[in-house]
mmCIF file of C-alpha atoms in Angstrom:
data_model
loop_
_atom_site.group_PDB
_atom_site.id
_atom_site.type_symbol
_atom_site.label_atom_id
_atom_site.label_comp_id
_atom_site.label_asym_id
_atom_site.label_seq_id
_atom_site.Cartn_x
_atom_site.Cartn_y
_atom_site.Cartn_z
ATOM 1 C CA UNK J 1 -24.602 69.354 -49.317
ATOM 2 C CA UNK J 2 -21.132 68.808 -48.868
ATOM 3 C CA UNK J 3 -19.185 71.240 -46.436
ATOM 4 C CA UNK J 4 -16.131 71.378 -48.750
ATOM 5 C CA UNK J 5 -15.029 74.503 -49.798
ATOM 6 C CA UNK J 6 -15.596 73.703 -53.693
ATOM 7 C CA UNK J 7 -17.320 76.828 -54.257
ATOM 8 C CA UNK J 8 -14.506 78.967 -54.411
ATOM 9 C CA UNK J 9 -12.303 78.379 -57.012
ATOM 10 C CA UNK J 10 -11.326 81.974 -57.763
ATOM 11 C CA UNK J 11 -7.716 82.701 -57.039
ATOM 12 C CA UNK J 12 -6.445 85.839 -55.478
ATOM 13 C CA UNK J 13 -2.717 87.277 -56.356
ATOM 14 C CA UNK J 14 -1.271 85.517 -53.406
ATOM 15 C CA UNK J 15 -2.758 81.988 -54.071
ATOM 16 C CA UNK J 16 -2.198 82.406 -57.716
ATOM 17 C CA UNK J 17 1.423 82.873 -56.940
ATOM 18 C CA UNK J 18 1.620 79.935 -54.696
ATOM 19 C CA UNK J 19 -0.423 77.896 -56.967
ATOM 20 C CA UNK J 20 1.992 78.899 -60.016
ATOM 21 C CA UNK J 21 4.731 76.912 -58.749
ATOM 22 C CA UNK J 22 2.993 73.697 -58.270
ATOM 23 C CA UNK J 23 0.203 73.576 -61.512
ATOM 24 C CA UNK J 24 0.658 74.557 -64.867
ATOM 25 C CA UNK J 25 -2.756 73.503 -66.108
ATOM 26 C CA UNK J 26 -4.916 76.000 -64.189
ATOM 27 C CA UNK J 27 -3.903 78.896 -66.531
ATOM 28 C CA UNK J 28 -6.889 77.519 -68.449
ATOM 29 C CA UNK J 29 -10.401 77.055 -67.070
ATOM 30 C CA UNK J 30 -10.973 73.503 -68.299
ATOM 31 C CA UNK J 31 -10.463 70.415 -66.219
ATOM 32 C CA UNK J 32 -11.079 67.674 -68.573
ATOM 33 C CA UNK J 33 -7.448 66.071 -68.793
ATOM 34 C CA UNK J 34 -6.793 63.463 -71.071
ATOM 35 C CA UNK J 35 -10.343 63.030 -72.658
ATOM 36 C CA UNK J 36 -10.456 66.609 -73.254
ATOM 37 C CA UNK J 37 -7.607 66.819 -74.997
ATOM 38 C CA UNK J 38 -5.915 69.350 -73.385
ATOM 39 C CA UNK J 39 -2.179 68.789 -74.460
ATOM 40 C CA UNK J 40 -0.812 70.817 -70.833
ATOM 41 C CA UNK J 41 -0.352 68.537 -67.755
ATOM 42 C CA UNK J 42 -1.835 69.628 -64.512
ATOM 43 C CA UNK J 43 0.713 69.006 -61.607
ATOM 44 C CA UNK J 44 -0.150 68.358 -58.179
ATOM 45 C CA UNK J 45 2.123 67.556 -55.200
ATOM 46 C CA UNK J 46 1.442 64.627 -52.591
ATOM 47 C CA UNK J 47 3.323 64.622 -49.255
ATOM 48 C CA UNK J 48 3.166 61.103 -47.426
ATOM 49 C CA UNK J 49 4.908 57.519 -46.154
ATOM 50 C CA UNK J 50 7.374 56.596 -48.909
ATOM 51 C CA UNK J 51 5.905 53.388 -49.759
ATOM 52 C CA UNK J 52 2.220 54.993 -50.754
ATOM 53 C CA UNK J 53 3.948 56.308 -53.949
ATOM 54 C CA UNK J 54 3.755 54.319 -57.258
ATOM 55 C CA UNK J 55 7.276 52.775 -58.451
ATOM 56 C CA UNK J 56 6.413 54.214 -61.800
ATOM 57 C CA UNK J 57 4.484 57.462 -61.367
ATOM 58 C CA UNK J 58 4.204 58.070 -64.981
ATOM 59 C CA UNK J 59 0.953 55.391 -64.741
ATOM 60 C CA UNK J 60 -0.896 58.286 -62.885
ATOM 61 C CA UNK J 61 -0.166 60.506 -65.697
ATOM 62 C CA UNK J 62 -1.195 58.419 -68.265
ATOM 63 C CA UNK J 63 -4.563 57.463 -66.337
ATOM 64 C CA UNK J 64 -5.648 60.801 -65.322
ATOM 65 C CA UNK J 65 -3.573 63.411 -67.394
ATOM 66 C CA UNK J 66 -2.056 64.720 -63.727
ATOM 67 C CA UNK J 67 1.501 64.510 -62.874
ATOM 68 C CA UNK J 68 1.795 63.838 -59.204
ATOM 69 C CA UNK J 69 5.001 65.005 -57.826
ATOM 70 C CA UNK J 70 5.756 63.039 -54.253
ATOM 71 C CA UNK J 71 7.523 63.891 -51.369
ATOM 72 C CA UNK J 72 8.374 61.062 -49.212
ATOM 73 C CA UNK J 73 8.369 60.765 -45.350
ATOM 74 C CA UNK J 74 8.684 58.039 -43.014
ATOM 75 C CA UNK J 75 6.029 56.671 -40.540
ATOM 76 C CA UNK J 76 6.934 59.283 -37.672
ATOM 77 C CA UNK J 77 3.908 60.698 -36.594
ATOM 78 C CA UNK J 78 5.759 63.703 -34.863
ATOM 79 C CA UNK J 79 7.715 64.422 -38.300
ATOM 80 C CA UNK J 80 4.180 64.398 -39.977
ATOM 81 C CA UNK J 81 2.395 66.474 -37.514
ATOM 82 C CA UNK J 82 5.455 68.975 -37.522
ATOM 83 C CA UNK J 83 5.368 69.380 -41.425
ATOM 84 C CA UNK J 84 1.308 69.777 -41.179
ATOM 85 C CA UNK J 85 1.270 72.132 -38.359
ATOM 86 C CA UNK J 86 4.268 74.059 -37.685
ATOM 87 C CA UNK J 87 5.525 74.092 -41.553
ATOM 88 C CA UNK J 88 2.235 74.553 -43.286
ATOM 89 C CA UNK J 89 3.183 72.001 -45.853
ATOM 90 C CA UNK J 90 -0.352 72.358 -47.100
ATOM 91 C CA UNK J 91 0.528 75.485 -48.625
ATOM 92 C CA UNK J 92 2.862 73.794 -50.965
ATOM 93 C CA UNK J 93 1.361 70.090 -51.070
ATOM 94 C CA UNK J 94 -2.266 69.326 -52.485
ATOM 95 C CA UNK J 95 -2.628 65.714 -51.013
ATOM 96 C CA UNK J 96 -1.083 64.280 -47.735
ATOM 97 C CA UNK J 97 -0.976 60.259 -47.135
ATOM 98 C CA UNK J 98 -0.614 58.694 -43.759
ATOM 99 C CA UNK J 99 -1.660 56.100 -41.162
ATOM 100 C CA UNK J 100 -5.699 56.842 -40.189
ATOM 101 C CA UNK J 101 -6.322 59.216 -37.217
ATOM 102 C CA UNK J 102 -4.320 62.216 -38.079
ATOM 103 C CA UNK J 103 -7.741 63.445 -39.219
ATOM 104 C CA UNK J 104 -8.723 62.938 -35.557
ATOM 105 C CA UNK J 105 -6.497 66.325 -35.101
ATOM 106 C CA UNK J 106 -6.134 68.072 -38.426
ATOM 107 C CA UNK J 107 -9.696 67.649 -39.425
ATOM 108 C CA UNK J 108 -11.405 69.552 -36.194
ATOM 109 C CA UNK J 109 -8.512 71.951 -36.639
ATOM 110 C CA UNK J 110 -9.209 72.876 -40.420
ATOM 111 C CA UNK J 111 -6.315 71.546 -41.840
ATOM 112 C CA UNK J 112 -7.965 68.834 -43.756
ATOM 113 C CA UNK J 113 -10.914 69.482 -45.663
ATOM 114 C CA UNK J 114 -13.915 66.997 -45.705
ATOM 115 C CA UNK J 115 -14.274 64.427 -48.565
ATOM 116 C CA UNK J 116 -16.919 65.609 -50.694
ATOM 117 C CA UNK J 117 -18.492 61.990 -51.148
ATOM 118 C CA UNK J 118 -20.782 63.372 -53.948
ATOM 119 C CA UNK J 119 -17.926 64.773 -56.062
ATOM 120 C CA UNK J 120 -18.699 63.479 -59.873
ATOM 121 C CA UNK J 121 -14.688 62.874 -59.930
ATOM 122 C CA UNK J 122 -14.917 60.446 -57.094
ATOM 123 C CA UNK J 123 -17.212 57.796 -58.659
ATOM 124 C CA UNK J 124 -15.626 54.672 -57.109
ATOM 125 C CA UNK J 125 -16.664 56.072 -53.598
ATOM 126 C CA UNK J 126 -20.111 54.450 -53.639
ATOM 127 C CA UNK J 127 -18.943 50.779 -54.472
ATOM 128 C CA UNK J 128 -16.308 51.116 -51.770
ATOM 129 C CA UNK J 129 -16.784 48.791 -48.838
ATOM 130 C CA UNK J 130 -17.626 50.462 -45.598
ATOM 131 C CA UNK J 131 -15.127 48.441 -43.905
ATOM 132 C CA UNK J 132 -12.608 51.073 -45.498
ATOM 133 C CA UNK J 133 -14.503 54.474 -46.259
ATOM 134 C CA UNK J 134 -16.261 54.539 -42.818
ATOM 135 C CA UNK J 135 -13.067 53.119 -40.760
ATOM 136 C CA UNK J 136 -10.841 55.245 -38.342
ATOM 137 C CA UNK J 137 -9.030 55.726 -41.842
ATOM 138 C CA UNK J 138 -11.330 57.983 -42.810
ATOM 139 C CA UNK J 139 -13.898 59.172 -40.604
ATOM 140 C CA UNK J 140 -13.711 61.405 -37.327
ATOM 141 C CA UNK J 141 -16.801 62.320 -35.368
ATOM 142 C CA UNK J 142 -19.139 61.353 -37.941
ATOM 143 C CA UNK J 143 -17.274 63.412 -40.761
ATOM 144 C CA UNK J 144 -15.127 61.807 -43.725
ATOM 145 C CA UNK J 145 -11.758 63.499 -43.889
ATOM 146 C CA UNK J 146 -9.943 60.968 -45.988
ATOM 147 C CA UNK J 147 -9.982 58.215 -48.801
ATOM 148 C CA UNK J 148 -8.624 54.788 -47.731
ATOM 149 C CA UNK J 149 -5.984 54.013 -50.136
ATOM 150 C CA UNK J 150 -3.841 51.057 -48.600
ATOM 151 C CA UNK J 151 -3.828 48.536 -45.855
ATOM 152 C CA UNK J 152 -1.667 45.935 -44.162
ATOM 153 C CA UNK J 153 -0.848 44.127 -40.879
ATOM 154 C CA UNK J 154 2.747 45.002 -39.925
ATOM 155 C CA UNK J 155 4.983 42.293 -38.294
ATOM 156 C CA UNK J 156 8.454 41.264 -38.992
ATOM 157 C CA UNK J 157 10.757 39.474 -41.637
ATOM 158 C CA UNK J 158 12.840 36.531 -40.755
ATOM 159 C CA UNK J 159 15.531 34.489 -42.530
ATOM 160 C CA UNK J 160 13.974 30.755 -41.988
ATOM 161 C CA UNK J 161 17.614 29.165 -41.718
ATOM 162 C CA UNK J 162 18.195 31.211 -38.817
ATOM 163 C CA UNK J 163 15.408 30.144 -36.815
ATOM 164 C CA UNK J 164 14.520 26.726 -38.143
ATOM 165 C CA UNK J 165 11.290 27.743 -39.805
ATOM 166 C CA UNK J 166 9.637 26.245 -42.651
ATOM 167 C CA UNK J 167 10.790 27.889 -45.632
ATOM 168 C CA UNK J 168 7.351 28.196 -47.279
ATOM 169 C CA UNK J 169 6.296 30.974 -44.980
ATOM 170 C CA UNK J 170 3.217 29.712 -43.990
ATOM 171 C CA UNK J 171 3.747 29.062 -40.216
ATOM 172 C CA UNK J 172 2.861 31.324 -37.553
ATOM 173 C CA UNK J 173 6.094 32.717 -35.836
ATOM 174 C CA UNK J 174 6.245 34.120 -32.488
ATOM 175 C CA UNK J 175 7.658 37.569 -31.583
ATOM 176 C CA UNK J 176 9.882 35.806 -29.352
ATOM 177 C CA UNK J 177 12.364 35.595 -32.166
ATOM 178 C CA UNK J 178 12.554 39.239 -31.622
ATOM 179 C CA UNK J 179 13.134 39.519 -28.316
ATOM 180 C CA UNK J 180 14.184 36.400 -26.427
ATOM 181 C CA UNK J 181 15.745 33.997 -28.703
ATOM 182 C CA UNK J 182 19.063 32.894 -28.363
ATOM 183 C CA UNK J 183 19.557 31.799 -31.684
ATOM 184 C CA UNK J 184 18.770 35.489 -32.791
ATOM 185 C CA UNK J 185 20.740 37.430 -30.107
ATOM 186 C CA UNK J 186 22.538 40.347 -31.175
ATOM 187 C CA UNK J 187 20.974 39.939 -34.517
ATOM 188 C CA UNK J 188 17.764 41.698 -34.435
ATOM 189 C CA UNK J 189 16.696 45.210 -35.900
ATOM 190 C CA UNK J 190 13.863 47.174 -34.672
ATOM 191 C CA UNK J 191 12.149 50.310 -35.902
ATOM 192 C CA UNK J 192 13.165 53.647 -33.934
ATOM 193 C CA UNK J 193 9.579 54.872 -34.152
ATOM 194 C CA UNK J 194 7.879 54.069 -31.061
ATOM 195 C CA UNK J 195 4.269 53.602 -32.141
ATOM 196 C CA UNK J 196 5.374 50.354 -33.957
ATOM 197 C CA UNK J 197 8.239 49.086 -31.744
ATOM 198 C CA UNK J 198 6.920 49.900 -28.262
ATOM 199 C CA UNK J 199 3.132 48.861 -29.291
ATOM 200 C CA UNK J 200 4.247 45.255 -30.961
ATOM 201 C CA UNK J 201 6.455 44.730 -27.909
ATOM 202 C CA UNK J 202 3.568 45.732 -25.828
ATOM 203 C CA UNK J 203 1.066 43.538 -27.772
ATOM 204 C CA UNK J 204 3.618 40.629 -27.258
ATOM 205 C CA UNK J 205 3.577 40.823 -23.373
ATOM 206 C CA UNK J 206 -0.159 41.481 -23.573
ATOM 207 C CA UNK J 207 -0.982 38.108 -25.777
ATOM 208 C CA UNK J 208 1.574 35.958 -23.515
ATOM 209 C CA UNK J 209 0.104 37.028 -20.374
ATOM 210 C CA UNK J 210 3.196 38.968 -19.046
ATOM 211 C CA UNK J 211 1.383 42.434 -18.584
ATOM 212 C CA UNK J 212 -2.307 43.412 -18.220
ATOM 213 C CA UNK J 213 -2.651 45.768 -21.243
ATOM 214 C CA UNK J 214 -5.991 46.765 -22.967
ATOM 215 C CA UNK J 215 -4.682 48.774 -26.035
ATOM 216 C CA UNK J 216 -1.100 48.207 -27.125
ATOM 217 C CA UNK J 217 -1.492 51.050 -29.463
ATOM 218 C CA UNK J 218 -2.350 53.339 -26.149
ATOM 219 C CA UNK J 219 -0.503 52.539 -23.178
ATOM 220 C CA UNK J 220 -1.283 54.269 -19.908
ATOM 221 C CA UNK J 221 1.782 55.631 -18.097
ATOM 222 C CA UNK J 222 2.107 52.467 -15.933
ATOM 223 C CA UNK J 223 1.907 50.207 -18.782
ATOM 224 C CA UNK J 224 4.482 52.148 -20.916
ATOM 225 C CA UNK J 225 6.896 52.062 -18.189
ATOM 226 C CA UNK J 226 6.687 48.458 -17.718
ATOM 227 C CA UNK J 227 6.817 47.833 -21.403
ATOM 228 C CA UNK J 228 10.199 49.962 -21.588
ATOM 229 C CA UNK J 229 11.635 48.287 -18.246
ATOM 230 C CA UNK J 230 11.355 45.086 -20.404
ATOM 231 C CA UNK J 231 12.606 46.508 -23.544
ATOM 232 C CA UNK J 232 15.842 48.037 -21.457
ATOM 233 C CA UNK J 233 16.328 44.442 -20.044
ATOM 234 C CA UNK J 234 16.409 42.988 -23.416
ATOM 235 C CA UNK J 235 18.883 45.738 -24.620
ATOM 236 C CA UNK J 236 21.176 45.094 -21.622
ATOM 237 C CA UNK J 237 21.286 41.286 -22.622
ATOM 238 C CA UNK J 238 22.455 42.036 -26.102
ATOM 239 C CA UNK J 239 19.338 40.911 -28.041
ATOM 240 C CA UNK J 240 19.325 43.915 -30.458
ATOM 241 C CA UNK J 241 21.902 44.743 -32.763
ATOM 242 C CA UNK J 242 20.476 48.205 -34.208
ATOM 243 C CA UNK J 243 17.649 50.474 -34.914
ATOM 244 C CA UNK J 244 16.465 51.771 -38.326
ATOM 245 C CA UNK J 245 15.200 54.934 -39.257
ATOM 246 C CA UNK J 246 13.827 54.673 -42.956
ATOM 247 C CA UNK J 247 12.566 52.205 -45.419
ATOM 248 C CA UNK J 248 16.004 52.563 -47.143
ATOM 249 C CA UNK J 249 17.674 51.451 -44.305
ATOM 250 C CA UNK J 250 15.247 48.221 -43.878
ATOM 251 C CA UNK J 251 16.178 47.364 -47.454
ATOM 252 C CA UNK J 252 19.952 47.758 -46.574
ATOM 253 C CA UNK J 253 19.804 45.665 -43.671
ATOM 254 C CA UNK J 254 18.039 42.850 -45.509
ATOM 255 C CA UNK J 255 20.332 43.008 -48.107
ATOM 256 C CA UNK J 256 23.616 42.890 -46.288
ATOM 257 C CA UNK J 257 22.189 40.440 -44.022
ATOM 258 C CA UNK J 258 23.386 42.061 -41.000
ATOM 259 C CA UNK J 259 20.804 40.829 -39.046
ATOM 260 C CA UNK J 260 18.642 37.530 -38.901
ATOM 261 C CA UNK J 261 15.174 39.244 -38.092
ATOM 262 C CA UNK J 262 13.922 42.379 -38.823
ATOM 263 C CA UNK J 263 10.971 44.593 -37.684
ATOM 264 C CA UNK J 264 10.233 46.159 -41.114
ATOM 265 C CA UNK J 265 7.585 46.836 -43.801
ATOM 266 C CA UNK J 266 6.437 44.095 -46.169
ATOM 267 C CA UNK J 267 7.494 46.398 -49.065
ATOM 268 C CA UNK J 268 11.013 45.882 -47.936
ATOM 269 C CA UNK J 269 10.921 42.461 -48.512
ATOM 270 C CA UNK J 270 9.373 42.939 -51.718
ATOM 271 C CA UNK J 271 12.332 45.343 -52.560
ATOM 272 C CA UNK J 272 15.365 42.825 -51.263
ATOM 273 C CA UNK J 273 13.595 39.930 -53.667
ATOM 274 C CA UNK J 274 14.448 42.059 -56.739
ATOM 275 C CA UNK J 275 17.862 41.043 -56.119
ATOM 276 C CA UNK J 276 18.079 38.224 -53.557
ATOM 277 C CA UNK J 277 15.653 36.370 -55.187
ATOM 278 C CA UNK J 278 14.906 33.243 -53.184
ATOM 279 C CA UNK J 279 17.718 34.171 -50.559
ATOM 280 C CA UNK J 280 15.124 37.194 -49.420
ATOM 281 C CA UNK J 281 13.783 36.813 -45.940
ATOM 282 C CA UNK J 282 9.828 36.092 -45.323
ATOM 283 C CA UNK J 283 7.339 38.412 -44.006
ATOM 284 C CA UNK J 284 5.869 36.537 -41.212
ATOM 285 C CA UNK J 285 2.483 35.745 -40.147
ATOM 286 C CA UNK J 286 3.012 36.388 -36.364
ATOM 287 C CA UNK J 287 1.450 34.441 -33.530
ATOM 288 C CA UNK J 288 1.011 37.499 -31.879
ATOM 289 C CA UNK J 289 -0.735 39.055 -35.084
ATOM 290 C CA UNK J 290 1.087 42.371 -35.495
ATOM 291 C CA UNK J 291 -0.127 46.011 -36.150
ATOM 292 C CA UNK J 292 -3.086 46.849 -38.525
ATOM 293 C CA UNK J 293 -3.127 49.847 -40.249
ATOM 294 C CA UNK J 294 -4.444 51.633 -43.043
ATOM 295 C CA UNK J 295 -3.188 54.837 -45.079
ATOM 296 C CA UNK J 296 -5.684 57.550 -46.259
ATOM 297 C CA UNK J 297 -5.301 60.320 -48.610
ATOM 298 C CA UNK J 298 -6.281 63.922 -47.290
ATOM 299 C CA UNK J 299 -6.640 67.289 -48.892
ATOM 300 C CA UNK J 300 -5.161 70.329 -47.160
ATOM 301 C CA UNK J 301 -7.540 72.956 -47.160
ATOM 302 C CA UNK J 302 -5.131 75.339 -48.933
ATOM 303 C CA UNK J 303 -5.181 73.136 -51.804
ATOM 304 C CA UNK J 304 -9.020 73.697 -52.572
ATOM 305 C CA UNK J 305 -8.322 77.488 -51.985
ATOM 306 C CA UNK J 306 -5.550 77.176 -54.577
ATOM 307 C CA UNK J 307 -8.228 75.941 -57.274
ATOM 308 C CA UNK J 308 -7.021 72.269 -57.276
ATOM 309 C CA UNK J 309 -10.075 70.420 -56.133
ATOM 310 C CA UNK J 310 -11.448 68.589 -59.229
ATOM 311 C CA UNK J 311 -7.658 67.654 -60.041
ATOM 312 C CA UNK J 312 -7.300 66.146 -56.534
ATOM 313 C CA UNK J 313 -10.471 64.056 -56.613
ATOM 314 C CA UNK J 314 -9.614 62.806 -59.924
ATOM 315 C CA UNK J 315 -6.458 61.508 -58.288
ATOM 316 C CA UNK J 316 -8.182 60.424 -55.378
ATOM 317 C CA UNK J 317 -10.411 58.262 -57.491
ATOM 318 C CA UNK J 318 -7.481 56.883 -59.168
ATOM 319 C CA UNK J 319 -6.263 55.569 -55.446
ATOM 320 C CA UNK J 320 -9.546 53.578 -55.530
ATOM 321 C CA UNK J 321 -9.355 52.239 -58.567
ATOM 322 C CA UNK J 322 -7.686 48.648 -60.153
ATOM 323 C CA UNK J 323 -4.462 50.086 -61.542
ATOM 324 C CA UNK J 324 -3.246 51.289 -58.175
ATOM 325 C CA UNK J 325 -4.546 48.540 -56.361
ATOM 326 C CA UNK J 326 -2.881 45.976 -58.591
ATOM 327 C CA UNK J 327 0.531 47.737 -58.645
ATOM 328 C CA UNK J 328 0.292 48.252 -54.998
ATOM 329 C CA UNK J 329 -0.322 44.500 -54.517
ATOM 330 C CA UNK J 330 2.325 43.363 -56.954
ATOM 331 C CA UNK J 331 5.113 45.666 -55.785
ATOM 332 C CA UNK J 332 4.564 46.364 -52.239
ATOM 333 C CA UNK J 333 2.093 43.229 -51.181
ATOM 334 C CA UNK J 334 -0.264 45.916 -49.860
ATOM 335 C CA UNK J 335 -4.088 45.528 -50.206
ATOM 336 C CA UNK J 336 -6.943 48.160 -49.887
ATOM 337 C CA UNK J 337 -10.278 48.911 -50.856
ATOM 338 C CA UNK J 338 -11.621 47.339 -54.078
ATOM 339 C CA UNK J 339 -9.302 44.576 -54.360
ATOM 340 C CA UNK J 340 -11.583 43.070 -57.126
ATOM 341 C CA UNK J 341 -10.708 45.762 -59.662
ATOM 342 C CA UNK J 342 -7.021 45.312 -59.321
ATOM 343 C CA UNK J 343 -7.571 41.697 -60.315
ATOM 344 C CA UNK J 344 -9.867 43.098 -63.098
ATOM 345 C CA UNK J 345 -7.236 45.164 -64.271
ATOM 346 C CA UNK J 346 -4.586 42.754 -64.311
ATOM 347 C CA UNK J 347 -6.533 40.362 -66.417
ATOM 348 C CA UNK J 348 -7.711 42.951 -68.984
ATOM 349 C CA UNK J 349 -3.992 44.491 -69.010
ATOM 350 C CA UNK J 350 -2.824 41.251 -69.954
ATOM 351 C CA UNK J 351 -0.616 40.219 -66.941
ATOM 352 C CA UNK J 352 0.012 36.685 -66.861
ATOM 353 C CA UNK J 353 -1.882 34.166 -65.044
ATOM 354 C CA UNK J 354 0.935 33.660 -62.272
ATOM 355 C CA UNK J 355 0.737 37.486 -61.582
ATOM 356 C CA UNK J 356 -3.101 37.687 -61.457
ATOM 357 C CA UNK J 357 -2.925 34.748 -58.907
ATOM 358 C CA UNK J 358 -0.430 36.535 -56.955
ATOM 359 C CA UNK J 359 -2.888 39.211 -56.401
ATOM 360 C CA UNK J 360 -5.479 37.074 -55.347
ATOM 361 C CA UNK J 361 -2.901 35.403 -52.819
ATOM 362 C CA UNK J 362 -2.391 39.144 -51.715
ATOM 363 C CA UNK J 363 -5.959 39.455 -50.832
ATOM 364 C CA UNK J 364 -6.266 36.332 -49.158
ATOM 365 C CA UNK J 365 -3.050 37.152 -47.128
ATOM 366 C CA UNK J 366 -4.314 40.588 -45.804
ATOM 367 C CA UNK J 367 -7.566 38.891 -44.787
ATOM 368 C CA UNK J 368 -5.591 36.210 -42.986
ATOM 369 C CA UNK J 369 -3.390 38.970 -41.190
ATOM 370 C CA UNK J 370 -6.361 41.185 -40.475
ATOM 371 C CA UNK J 371 -8.422 38.243 -38.743
ATOM 372 C CA UNK J 372 -5.675 37.325 -36.329
ATOM 373 C CA UNK J 373 -7.475 37.902 -33.100
ATOM 374 C CA UNK J 374 -4.452 39.009 -31.411
ATOM 375 C CA UNK J 375 -3.516 41.745 -34.073
ATOM 376 C CA UNK J 376 -4.179 45.334 -32.767
ATOM 377 C CA UNK J 377 -4.953 48.694 -34.646
ATOM 378 C CA UNK J 378 -2.293 51.433 -34.970
ATOM 379 C CA UNK J 379 -2.991 54.679 -33.316
ATOM 380 C CA UNK J 380 -0.593 57.108 -34.407
ATOM 381 C CA UNK J 381 -2.597 60.044 -32.300
ATOM 382 C CA UNK J 382 -3.300 57.876 -29.513
ATOM 383 C CA UNK J 383 -4.119 59.809 -26.049
ATOM 384 C CA UNK J 384 -1.245 58.687 -24.383
ATOM 385 C CA UNK J 385 1.300 58.778 -27.245
ATOM 386 C CA UNK J 386 3.329 61.654 -25.384
ATOM 387 C CA UNK J 387 4.238 59.406 -22.339
ATOM 388 C CA UNK J 388 4.839 56.369 -24.606
ATOM 389 C CA UNK J 389 7.182 58.569 -26.611
ATOM 390 C CA UNK J 390 8.735 59.940 -23.323
ATOM 391 C CA UNK J 391 9.416 56.300 -22.070
ATOM 392 C CA UNK J 392 10.640 55.097 -25.343
ATOM 393 C CA UNK J 393 13.238 57.914 -25.496
ATOM 394 C CA UNK J 394 14.631 56.004 -22.010
ATOM 395 C CA UNK J 395 14.893 52.715 -23.989
ATOM 396 C CA UNK J 396 16.896 54.653 -26.762
ATOM 397 C CA UNK J 397 19.251 56.245 -23.991
ATOM 398 C CA UNK J 398 19.790 52.838 -22.111
#
């Protein structure tokens, strides 16, 4: 039997007043959505990483009858945890989307509800591969708190002409173009978030035999100090031009061509391609692999207490389906569970053969990146995250 609190859909006055501002369909008792012919639209609110939202949110409404209002945030674990723990964002939002690992803290402390794997609305769960649904994106201590929805391996973008690389984008490029290459000195941008920049720099030093490091995503105090010593040295050598704080800043840096190499998310390159066409940079297959990650969708317990459970499971199931997968691959270059359904959706929906092949290519690309033996898994809630952030502040202040 599931431990999810699905039995209590009754709403007291306080919870009703809370939900009234975010959901209109629950004035009625039916949750039949589109198929039931109910005209009134259910509204849910999601809070999560910017790129997890659809470019066209109306697609979710058309498919499920549920309007999903999205409040975006960046990939800063500190901001996300503050909003979850101190700001009680579960009081106003029904779904939270972030890197796997937050369930290690927010699950046992009661902020996330367990996923009811037998919920009838979650009918794509059984066919979802264990690689995703039993991963660190979803599970902690044997309990499932999240539905895996996206994944990739982050590296960096580069302009091929700046480093003399093959413009076909298939070569593996070393991370040294960000840290030690005279051709890019002063024209490099890093992510301000330590769990991205510090961890990738640590992995570069590890793979190239400069430092003994077991896990780049969870550095001991001594390892974190040594990596930041290197980062400060490179900063004083004039290697870095700027740091960015958001997805929007990543896109702006690319479009202005203020830098030649940029530590960024792959969707920033996809976004730049809309205006830059063939002049856009290439997202790297890195020699050192990069940082593997996956986003999970989690349910704040308060959302179930508001009686939004059945609508939430409809949306979670949508995230596992073909339409979401196809559009996220096309618009963001992201993969995720059930990629075959994405291809099937594109074929049945009349996408061009070129677009269908691009989806298959995205699947192969993610597999190639994920299988690089030098790549490492992100750990947003790493045990040594505190000392890593403290050391990173020393780099920022240098």
